[in-house]
Coordinates of C-alpha atoms and ligand atoms in Angstrom, one line a residue:
X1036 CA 44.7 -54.8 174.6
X1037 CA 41.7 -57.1 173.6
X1038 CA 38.8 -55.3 171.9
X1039 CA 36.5 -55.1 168.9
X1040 CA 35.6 -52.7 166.1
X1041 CA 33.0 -50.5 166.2
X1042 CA 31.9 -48.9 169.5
X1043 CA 32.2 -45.5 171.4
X1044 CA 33.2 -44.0 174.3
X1045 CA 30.9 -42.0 176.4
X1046 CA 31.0 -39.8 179.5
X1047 CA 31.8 -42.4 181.8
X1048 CA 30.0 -41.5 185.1
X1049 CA 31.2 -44.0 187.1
X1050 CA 33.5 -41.9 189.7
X1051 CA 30.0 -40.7 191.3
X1052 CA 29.8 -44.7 193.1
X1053 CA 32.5 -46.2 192.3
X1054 CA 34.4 -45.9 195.6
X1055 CA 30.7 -46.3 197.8
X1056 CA 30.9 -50.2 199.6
X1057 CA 27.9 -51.9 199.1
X1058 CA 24.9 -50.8 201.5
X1059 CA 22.6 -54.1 202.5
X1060 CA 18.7 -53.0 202.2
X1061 CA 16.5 -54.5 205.0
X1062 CA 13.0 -55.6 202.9
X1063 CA 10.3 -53.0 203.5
X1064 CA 6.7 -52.9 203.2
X1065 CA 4.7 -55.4 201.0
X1066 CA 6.8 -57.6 198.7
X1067 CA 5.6 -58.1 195.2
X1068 CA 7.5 -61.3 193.2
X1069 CA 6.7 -61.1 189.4
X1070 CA 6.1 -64.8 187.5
X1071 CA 9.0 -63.6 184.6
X1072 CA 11.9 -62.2 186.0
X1073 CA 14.4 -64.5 183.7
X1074 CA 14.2 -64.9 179.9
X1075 CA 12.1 -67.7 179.0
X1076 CA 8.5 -68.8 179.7
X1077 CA 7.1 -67.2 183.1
X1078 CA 7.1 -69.4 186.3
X1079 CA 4.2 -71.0 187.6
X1080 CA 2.7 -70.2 190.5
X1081 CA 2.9 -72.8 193.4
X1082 CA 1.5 -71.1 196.7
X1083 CA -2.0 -70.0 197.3
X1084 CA -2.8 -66.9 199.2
X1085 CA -3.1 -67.5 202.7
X1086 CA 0.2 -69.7 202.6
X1087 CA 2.7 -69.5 205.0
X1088 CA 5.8 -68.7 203.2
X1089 CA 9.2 -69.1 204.4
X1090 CA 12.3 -67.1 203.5
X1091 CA 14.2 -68.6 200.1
X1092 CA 10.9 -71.2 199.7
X1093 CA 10.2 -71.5 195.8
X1094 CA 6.8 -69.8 195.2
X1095 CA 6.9 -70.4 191.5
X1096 CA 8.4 -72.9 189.6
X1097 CA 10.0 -73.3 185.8
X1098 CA 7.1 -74.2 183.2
X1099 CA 9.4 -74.9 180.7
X1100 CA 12.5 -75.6 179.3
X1101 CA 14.1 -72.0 179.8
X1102 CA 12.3 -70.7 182.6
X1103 CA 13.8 -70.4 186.4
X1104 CA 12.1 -71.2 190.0
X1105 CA 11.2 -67.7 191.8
X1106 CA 12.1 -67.5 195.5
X1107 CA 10.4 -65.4 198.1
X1108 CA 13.2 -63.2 199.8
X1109 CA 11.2 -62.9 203.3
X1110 CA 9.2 -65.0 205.4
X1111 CA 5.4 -63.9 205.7
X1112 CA 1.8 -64.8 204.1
X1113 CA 1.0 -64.7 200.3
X1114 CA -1.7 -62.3 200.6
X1115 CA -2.5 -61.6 196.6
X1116 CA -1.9 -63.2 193.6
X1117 CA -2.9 -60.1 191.1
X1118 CA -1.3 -58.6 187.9
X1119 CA 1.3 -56.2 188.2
X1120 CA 3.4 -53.9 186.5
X1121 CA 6.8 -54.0 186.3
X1122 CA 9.9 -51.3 185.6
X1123 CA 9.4 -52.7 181.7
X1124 CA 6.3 -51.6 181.9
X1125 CA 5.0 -54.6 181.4
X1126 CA 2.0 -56.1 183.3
X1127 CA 2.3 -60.1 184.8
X1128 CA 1.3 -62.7 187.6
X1129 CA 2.2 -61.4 190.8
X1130 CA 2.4 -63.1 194.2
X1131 CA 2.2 -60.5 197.2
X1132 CA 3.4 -61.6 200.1
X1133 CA 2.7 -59.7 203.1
X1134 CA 6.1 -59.6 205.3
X1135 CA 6.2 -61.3 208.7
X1136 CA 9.9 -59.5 209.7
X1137 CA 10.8 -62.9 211.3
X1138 CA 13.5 -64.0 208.9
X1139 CA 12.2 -67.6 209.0
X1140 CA 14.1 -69.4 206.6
X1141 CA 13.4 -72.5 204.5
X1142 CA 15.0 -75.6 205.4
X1143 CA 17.1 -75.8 202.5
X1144 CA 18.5 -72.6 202.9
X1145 CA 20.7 -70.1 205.3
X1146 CA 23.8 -69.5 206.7
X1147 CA 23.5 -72.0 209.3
X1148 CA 23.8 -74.3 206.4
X1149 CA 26.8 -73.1 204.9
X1150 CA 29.4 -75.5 203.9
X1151 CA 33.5 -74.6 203.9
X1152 CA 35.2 -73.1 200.7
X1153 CA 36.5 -76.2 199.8
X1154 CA 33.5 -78.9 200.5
X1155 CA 31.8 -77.8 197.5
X1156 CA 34.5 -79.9 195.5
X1157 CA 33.0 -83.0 196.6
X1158 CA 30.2 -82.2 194.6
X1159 CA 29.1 -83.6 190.9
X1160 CA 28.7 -81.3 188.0
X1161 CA 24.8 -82.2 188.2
X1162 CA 24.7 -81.6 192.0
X1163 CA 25.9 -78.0 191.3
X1164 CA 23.8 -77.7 188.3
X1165 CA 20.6 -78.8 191.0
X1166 CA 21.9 -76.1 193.2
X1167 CA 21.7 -73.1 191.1
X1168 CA 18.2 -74.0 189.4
X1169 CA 17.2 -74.4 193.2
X1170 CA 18.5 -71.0 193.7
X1171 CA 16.7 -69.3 191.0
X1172 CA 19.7 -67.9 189.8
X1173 CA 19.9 -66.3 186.4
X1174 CA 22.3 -63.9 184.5
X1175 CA 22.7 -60.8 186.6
X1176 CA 24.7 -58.9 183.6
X1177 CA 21.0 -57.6 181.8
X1178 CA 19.4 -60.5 179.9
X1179 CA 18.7 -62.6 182.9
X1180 CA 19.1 -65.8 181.1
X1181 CA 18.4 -69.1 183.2
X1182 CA 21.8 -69.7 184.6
X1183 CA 21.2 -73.6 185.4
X1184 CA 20.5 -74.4 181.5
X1185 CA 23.7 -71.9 180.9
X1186 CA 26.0 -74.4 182.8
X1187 CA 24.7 -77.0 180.8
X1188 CA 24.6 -77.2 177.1
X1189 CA 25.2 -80.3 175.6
X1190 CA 28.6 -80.2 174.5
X1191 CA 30.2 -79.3 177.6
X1192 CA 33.1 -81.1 178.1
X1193 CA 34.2 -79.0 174.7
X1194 CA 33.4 -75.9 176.5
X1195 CA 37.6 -74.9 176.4
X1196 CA 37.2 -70.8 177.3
X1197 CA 34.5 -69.3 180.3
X1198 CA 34.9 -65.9 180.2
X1199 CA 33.8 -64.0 183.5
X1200 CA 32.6 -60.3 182.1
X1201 CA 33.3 -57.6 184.4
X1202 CA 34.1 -55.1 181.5
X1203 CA 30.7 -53.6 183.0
X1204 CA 30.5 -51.1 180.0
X1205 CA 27.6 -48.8 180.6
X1206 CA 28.1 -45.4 182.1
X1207 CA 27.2 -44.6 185.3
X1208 CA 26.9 -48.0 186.7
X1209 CA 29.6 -50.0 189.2
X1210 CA 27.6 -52.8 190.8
X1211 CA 29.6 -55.0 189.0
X1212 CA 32.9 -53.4 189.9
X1213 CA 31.8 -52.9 193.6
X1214 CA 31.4 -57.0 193.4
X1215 CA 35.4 -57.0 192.4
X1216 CA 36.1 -55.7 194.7
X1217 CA 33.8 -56.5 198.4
X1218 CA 33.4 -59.7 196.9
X1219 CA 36.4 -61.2 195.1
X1220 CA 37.3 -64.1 196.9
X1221 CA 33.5 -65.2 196.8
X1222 CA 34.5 -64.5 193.0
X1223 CA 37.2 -66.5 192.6
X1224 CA 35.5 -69.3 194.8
X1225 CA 33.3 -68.8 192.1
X1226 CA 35.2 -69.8 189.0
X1227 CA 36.8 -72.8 190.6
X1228 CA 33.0 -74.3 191.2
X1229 CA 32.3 -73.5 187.4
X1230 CA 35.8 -75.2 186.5
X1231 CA 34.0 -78.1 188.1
X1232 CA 31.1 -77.6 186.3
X1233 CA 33.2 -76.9 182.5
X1234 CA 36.9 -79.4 183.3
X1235 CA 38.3 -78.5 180.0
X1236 CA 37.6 -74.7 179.9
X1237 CA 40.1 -72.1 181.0
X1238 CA 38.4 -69.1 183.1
X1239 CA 39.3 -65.6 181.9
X1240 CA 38.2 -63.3 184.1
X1241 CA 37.4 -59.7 181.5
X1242 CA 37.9 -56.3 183.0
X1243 CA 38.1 -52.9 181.1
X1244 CA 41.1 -51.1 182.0
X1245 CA 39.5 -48.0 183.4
X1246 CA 39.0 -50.3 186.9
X1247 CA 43.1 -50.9 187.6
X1248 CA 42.3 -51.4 191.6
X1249 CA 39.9 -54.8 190.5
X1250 CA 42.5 -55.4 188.0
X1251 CA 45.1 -55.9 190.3
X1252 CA 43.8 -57.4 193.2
X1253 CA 42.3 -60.1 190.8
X1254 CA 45.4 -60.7 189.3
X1255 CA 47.4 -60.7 192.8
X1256 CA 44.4 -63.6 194.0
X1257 CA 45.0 -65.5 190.9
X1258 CA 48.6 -65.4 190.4
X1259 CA 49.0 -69.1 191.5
X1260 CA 45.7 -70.4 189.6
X1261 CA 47.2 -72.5 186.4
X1262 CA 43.0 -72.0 184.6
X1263 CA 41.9 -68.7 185.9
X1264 CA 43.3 -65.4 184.8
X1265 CA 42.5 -61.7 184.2
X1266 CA 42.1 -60.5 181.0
X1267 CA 42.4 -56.2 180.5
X1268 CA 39.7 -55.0 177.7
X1269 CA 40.0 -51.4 176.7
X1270 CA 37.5 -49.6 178.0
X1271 CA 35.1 -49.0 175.0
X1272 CA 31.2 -49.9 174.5
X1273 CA 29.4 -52.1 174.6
X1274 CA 32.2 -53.9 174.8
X1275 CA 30.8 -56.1 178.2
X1276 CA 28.1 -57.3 175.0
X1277 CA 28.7 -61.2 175.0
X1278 CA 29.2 -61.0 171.3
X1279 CA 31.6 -58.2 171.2
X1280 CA 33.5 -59.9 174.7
X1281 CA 33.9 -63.0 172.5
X1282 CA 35.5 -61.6 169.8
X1283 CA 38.0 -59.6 171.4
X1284 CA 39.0 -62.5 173.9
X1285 CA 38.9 -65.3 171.5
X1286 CA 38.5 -63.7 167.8
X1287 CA 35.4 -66.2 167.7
X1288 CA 31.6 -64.9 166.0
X1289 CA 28.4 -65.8 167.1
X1290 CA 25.8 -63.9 165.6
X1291 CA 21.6 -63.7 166.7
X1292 CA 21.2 -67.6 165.2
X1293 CA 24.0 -69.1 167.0
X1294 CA 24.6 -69.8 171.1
X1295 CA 28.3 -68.9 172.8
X1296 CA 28.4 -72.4 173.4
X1297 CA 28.7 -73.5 169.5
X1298 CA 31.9 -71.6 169.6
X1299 CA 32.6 -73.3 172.6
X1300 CA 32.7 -70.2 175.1
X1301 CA 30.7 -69.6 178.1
X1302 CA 30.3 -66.5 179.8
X1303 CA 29.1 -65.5 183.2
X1304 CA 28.6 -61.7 184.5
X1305 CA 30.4 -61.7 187.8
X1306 CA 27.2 -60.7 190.0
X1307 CA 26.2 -64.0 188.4
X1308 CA 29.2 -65.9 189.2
X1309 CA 29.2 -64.6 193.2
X1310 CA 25.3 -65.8 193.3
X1311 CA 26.2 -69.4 192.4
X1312 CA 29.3 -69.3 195.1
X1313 CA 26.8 -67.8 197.5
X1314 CA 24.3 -70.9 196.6
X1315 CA 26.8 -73.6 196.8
X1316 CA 28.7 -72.3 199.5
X1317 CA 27.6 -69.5 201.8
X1318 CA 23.7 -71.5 201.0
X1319 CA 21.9 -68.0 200.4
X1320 CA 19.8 -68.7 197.0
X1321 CA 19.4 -65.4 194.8
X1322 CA 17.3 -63.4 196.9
X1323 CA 18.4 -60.0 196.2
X1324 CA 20.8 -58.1 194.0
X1325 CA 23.2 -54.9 193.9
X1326 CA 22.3 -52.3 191.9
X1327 CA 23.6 -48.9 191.1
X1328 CA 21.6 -45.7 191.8
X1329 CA 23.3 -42.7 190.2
X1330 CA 22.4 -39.3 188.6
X1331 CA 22.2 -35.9 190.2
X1332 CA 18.4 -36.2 191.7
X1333 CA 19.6 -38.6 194.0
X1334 CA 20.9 -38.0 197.6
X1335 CA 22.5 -40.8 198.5
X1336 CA 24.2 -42.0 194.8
X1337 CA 25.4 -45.2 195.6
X1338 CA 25.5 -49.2 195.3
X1339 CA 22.8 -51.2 197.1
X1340 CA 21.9 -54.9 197.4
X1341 CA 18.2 -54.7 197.2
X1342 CA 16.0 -57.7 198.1
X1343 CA 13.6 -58.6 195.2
X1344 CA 10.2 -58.1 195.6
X1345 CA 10.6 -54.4 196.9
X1346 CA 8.9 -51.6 195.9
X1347 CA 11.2 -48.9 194.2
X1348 CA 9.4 -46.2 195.8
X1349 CA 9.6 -47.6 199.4
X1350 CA 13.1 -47.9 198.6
X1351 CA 13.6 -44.3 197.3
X1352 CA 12.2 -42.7 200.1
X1353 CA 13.5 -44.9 202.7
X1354 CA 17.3 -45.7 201.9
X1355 CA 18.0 -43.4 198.7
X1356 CA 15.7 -40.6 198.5
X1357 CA 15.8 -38.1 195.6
X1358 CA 16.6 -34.2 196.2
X1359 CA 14.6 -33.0 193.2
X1360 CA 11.8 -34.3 191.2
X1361 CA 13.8 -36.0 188.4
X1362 CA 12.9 -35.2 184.8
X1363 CA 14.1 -38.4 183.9
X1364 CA 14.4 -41.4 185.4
X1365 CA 16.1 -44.5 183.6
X1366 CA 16.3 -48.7 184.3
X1367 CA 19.6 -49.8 183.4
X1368 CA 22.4 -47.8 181.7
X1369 CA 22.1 -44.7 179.9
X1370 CA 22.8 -46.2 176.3
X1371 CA 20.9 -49.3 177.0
X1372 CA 18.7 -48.4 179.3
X1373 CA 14.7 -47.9 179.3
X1374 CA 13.0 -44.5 180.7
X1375 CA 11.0 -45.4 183.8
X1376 CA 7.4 -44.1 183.9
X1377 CA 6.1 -45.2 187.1
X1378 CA 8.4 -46.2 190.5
X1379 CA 5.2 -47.8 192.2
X1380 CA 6.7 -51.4 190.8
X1381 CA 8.9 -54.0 192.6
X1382 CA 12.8 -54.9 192.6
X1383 CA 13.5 -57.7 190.6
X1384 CA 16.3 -60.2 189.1
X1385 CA 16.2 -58.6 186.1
X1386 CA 16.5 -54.8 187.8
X1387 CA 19.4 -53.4 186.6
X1388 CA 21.0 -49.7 187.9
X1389 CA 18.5 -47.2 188.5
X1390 CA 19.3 -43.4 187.3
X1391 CA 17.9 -40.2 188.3
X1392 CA 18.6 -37.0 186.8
X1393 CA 16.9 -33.4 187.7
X1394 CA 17.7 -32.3 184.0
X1395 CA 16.3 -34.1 180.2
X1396 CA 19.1 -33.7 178.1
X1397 CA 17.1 -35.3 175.3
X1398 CA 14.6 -32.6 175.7
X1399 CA 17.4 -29.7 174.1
X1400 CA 17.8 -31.9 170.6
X1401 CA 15.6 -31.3 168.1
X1402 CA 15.4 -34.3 165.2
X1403 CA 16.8 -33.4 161.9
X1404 CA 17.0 -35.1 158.4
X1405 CA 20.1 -37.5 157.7
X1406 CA 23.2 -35.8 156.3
X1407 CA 24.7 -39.1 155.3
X1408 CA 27.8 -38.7 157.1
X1409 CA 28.0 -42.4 157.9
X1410 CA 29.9 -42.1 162.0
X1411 CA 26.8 -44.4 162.5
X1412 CA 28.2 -47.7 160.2
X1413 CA 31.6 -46.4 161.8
X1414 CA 30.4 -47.2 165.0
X1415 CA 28.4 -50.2 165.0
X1416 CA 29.9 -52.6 166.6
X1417 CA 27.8 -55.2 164.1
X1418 CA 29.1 -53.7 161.0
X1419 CA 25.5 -52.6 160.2
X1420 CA 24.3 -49.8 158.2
X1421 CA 22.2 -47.9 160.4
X1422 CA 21.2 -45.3 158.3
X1423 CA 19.7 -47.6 155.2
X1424 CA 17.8 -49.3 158.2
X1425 CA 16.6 -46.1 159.4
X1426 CA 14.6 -45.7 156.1
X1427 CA 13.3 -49.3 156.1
X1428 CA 11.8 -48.8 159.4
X1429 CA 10.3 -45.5 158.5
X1430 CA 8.3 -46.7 155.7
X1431 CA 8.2 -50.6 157.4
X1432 CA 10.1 -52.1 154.7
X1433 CA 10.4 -55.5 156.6
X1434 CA 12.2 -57.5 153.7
X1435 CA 14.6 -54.8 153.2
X1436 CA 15.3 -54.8 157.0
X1437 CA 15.9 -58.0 156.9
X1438 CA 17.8 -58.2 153.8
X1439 CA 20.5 -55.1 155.6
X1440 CA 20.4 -57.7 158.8
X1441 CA 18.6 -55.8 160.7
X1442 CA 17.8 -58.1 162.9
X1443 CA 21.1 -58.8 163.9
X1444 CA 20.7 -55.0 165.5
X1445 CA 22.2 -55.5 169.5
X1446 CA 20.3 -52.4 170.1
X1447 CA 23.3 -51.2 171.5
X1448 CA 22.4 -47.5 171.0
X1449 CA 26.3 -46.2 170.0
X1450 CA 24.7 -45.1 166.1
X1451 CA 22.2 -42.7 168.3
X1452 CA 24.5 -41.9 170.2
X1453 CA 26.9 -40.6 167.6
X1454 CA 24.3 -39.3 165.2
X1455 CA 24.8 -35.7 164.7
X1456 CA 20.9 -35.1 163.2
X1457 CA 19.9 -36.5 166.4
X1458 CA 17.9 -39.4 164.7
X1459 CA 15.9 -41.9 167.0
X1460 CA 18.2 -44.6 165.4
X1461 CA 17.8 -47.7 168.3
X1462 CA 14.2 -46.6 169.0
X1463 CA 13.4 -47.6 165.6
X1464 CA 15.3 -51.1 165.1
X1465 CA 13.7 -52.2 168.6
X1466 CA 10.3 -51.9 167.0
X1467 CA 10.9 -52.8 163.5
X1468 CA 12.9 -56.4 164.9
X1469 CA 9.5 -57.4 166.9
X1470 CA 7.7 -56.4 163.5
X1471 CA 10.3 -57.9 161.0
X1472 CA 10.6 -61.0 163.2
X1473 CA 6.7 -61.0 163.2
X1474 CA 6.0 -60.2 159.5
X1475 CA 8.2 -63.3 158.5
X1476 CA 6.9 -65.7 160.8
X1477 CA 4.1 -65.0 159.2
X1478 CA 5.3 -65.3 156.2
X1479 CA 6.6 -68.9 156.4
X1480 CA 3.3 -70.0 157.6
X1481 CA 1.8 -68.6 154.3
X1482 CA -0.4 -66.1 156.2
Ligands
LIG1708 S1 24.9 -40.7 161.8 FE1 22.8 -39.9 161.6 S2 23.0 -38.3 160.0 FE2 24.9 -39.5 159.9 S3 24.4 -41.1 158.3 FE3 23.8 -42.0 160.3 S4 21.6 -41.5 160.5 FE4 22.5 -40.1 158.9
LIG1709 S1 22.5 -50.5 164.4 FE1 22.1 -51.6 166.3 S2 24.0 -52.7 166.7 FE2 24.4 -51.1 165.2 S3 25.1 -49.4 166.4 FE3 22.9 -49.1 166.1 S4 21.9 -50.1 167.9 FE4 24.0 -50.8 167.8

């Protein structure tokens, strides 16, 4: 079975949603579109309040080279454009639209515009490329990378391996695998358009082998493809990281410095991959996405495609309300994740799972001093030494960080995780890789 070294195995979670279908949520209430919700430089706004928007209309547009078009997901009037907060906690240009209920949708877009599964292949590479910018599609698996400047790197036609991750690592969280499953033939639709997009690439299709029902009805809808195939992972994390899904599929590195694409190798989370079918073929630009809402405050645990621009509160205590004030609330995973201070923020592409649990574990641990033991450099899937970088960032050693590679630090979260003095290990290299990377930036330009 393809893996990598390093890694761990934690309370897996998923068996509290992985068998709930995908519930649609109907937009509620005022709908708030953030100006960065992609890696890259933040849109530009291009409505003005009192504007008329239409459903799927581009309200913002890319300002730069990695930067992605932001759609509204309702038809209504932009009544605001204000800073915001967002689940980061970060503030940024807003545009509030205030929600007409009608549906209108732009002319580009909607289902009455839908094509067949097979008039797509009259299309050129660019053509599909125009599509998914249009669509304001970007990686669904976390980093929320412009998808359109994905497709197309400059040495595509020696782009020989696409890998599709579905290893969807994290605990608790089965959006992913829900999309496997409701949605494979959109899935496999899917890979043929990016076979169009990369001609000489194979498309491997990665799933951990703790999901045997996606495994198999994957492999039973590709047994006659001669470029697209399943490939089983053992279920470890992180191994759905792109760095760590590279290596165990094709034994290739790419560290922080270097792009998937120098080593040839593409990959697409499969939320990602279903978004461009659904652009190219069903004509439905990313409006919305499926998230996982998990832990024991909630209700209703379940999967949910959520339109963007909704307010996580609305959504809580309209669809998936809690049943006790959560202790701790978390965006994302629970070894990657961030803890959530404040719900009054919108849904958006980069949302991840949302969890909810009456109980703080962390609150039981106390902190103690490093026994050396080492299970942290055992773990990390980098080969780092966690535990010498631990020291650096306590007395802000920056060149010694660097010198140990710190930056090269996934933030993964496994050496934390493992750490039996309960040492704040990820915390710390998150803050000392902004200050490191900032300290020698500063340093080359001689300040
Ligand atoms: S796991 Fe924790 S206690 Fe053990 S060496 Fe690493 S930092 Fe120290
Ligand atoms: S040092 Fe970084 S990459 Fe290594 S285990 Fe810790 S968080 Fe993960």
């Amino acid at each position: 079975m393809y893996t990598f070294r390093g890694g761990v195995h934690p309370f897996e979670g998923k068996d509290i949603t992985e068998d709930k279908a995908v519930i649609n949520v109907s937009p509620k209430g005022e709908m708030v579109f953030a100006v960065d919700q992609h890696i890259g430089a933040p849109a530009t706004v291009c409505v003005n309040v009192g504007d008329v928007v239409k459903k799927g209309q581009i309200i913002a547009e890319p300002s730069g080279f990695i930067s992605a078009n932001i759609l509204s997901s309702v038809s209504g009037k932009v009544k605001s454009i204000e800073d915001r907060f967002s689940i980061q906690g970060t503030k940024s240009t807003c545009i509030v639209i205030e929600n007409d209920n009608l549906d209108t949708w732009d002319e580009k877009w909607g289902p009455d515009k839908a094509i067949s599964d097979d008039a797509w292949k009259e299309y050129t590479r660019d053509k599909i490329i125009e599509i998914v910018k249009d669509a304001g599609i970007v990686g669904l698996g976390g980093a929320a990378f412009p998808t359109h400047i994905k497709l197309n790197p400059k040495n595509f036609e020696e782009i020989d391996t696409v890998l599709i991750n579905g290893a969807e690592c994290e605990p608790y969280l089965t959006s992913d695998y829900r999309d496997m499953i409701e949605s494979k033939d959109s899935l496999i639709c899917g890979c043929k358009i990016l076979q169009k997009v990369f001609p000489n690439a194979v498309i491997k299709i990665c799933i951990e082998d703790n999901k045997p029902s996606a495994i198999k009805s994957l492999a039973e809808l590709t047994a006659n493809e001669e470029k697209i195939s399943i490939v089983t992972l053992k279920t470890k994390y992180p191994q759905g990281g792109e760095r760590q899904l590279i290596y165990a599929v094709t034994k290739r590195k790419v560290n922080s410095k270097k792009l998937p694409s120098e080593v040839n190798v593409i990959v697409d989370n499969v939320g990602t991959v279903v978004a461009i079918y659904d652009a190219v073929v069903r004509r439905i630009p990313l409006l919305g996405r499926v998230i996982t809402c998990s832990g024991d405050a909630f209700l209703k645990p379940g999967n949910y495609y959520v339109p963007c621009g909704m307010n996580y509160l609305t959504f809580i205590n309209e669809t998936c309300p809690f049943i006790a004030t959560p202790k701790k609330i978390i965006n994302g995973g629970t070894m990657m994740g961030t803890a959530v201070a404040d719900l009054d923020v919108p849904f958006s592409k980069k949302s991840n799972a949302l969890l909810a649990f009456i109980e703080d574990d962390e609150d039981i641990y106390e902190t103690t001093p490093c026994i050396n033991c080492k299970r942290c450099m055992d773990v990390c899937p980098i080969n780092l030494m966690p535990m010498s970088m631990m020291k650096c960032a306590l007395s802000l050693q920056y060149e010694e960080y660097n010198r140990l590679n710190g930056l090269e630090c996934i933030e993964c979260g496994c050496c934390t995780y493992v750490c039996p003095a309960k040492r704040p290990l990820t915390q710390n290299f998150k803050m000392m890789k902004k200050k490191t990377s900032e300290y020698l930036k500063a340093k080359e330009a001689g300040k």
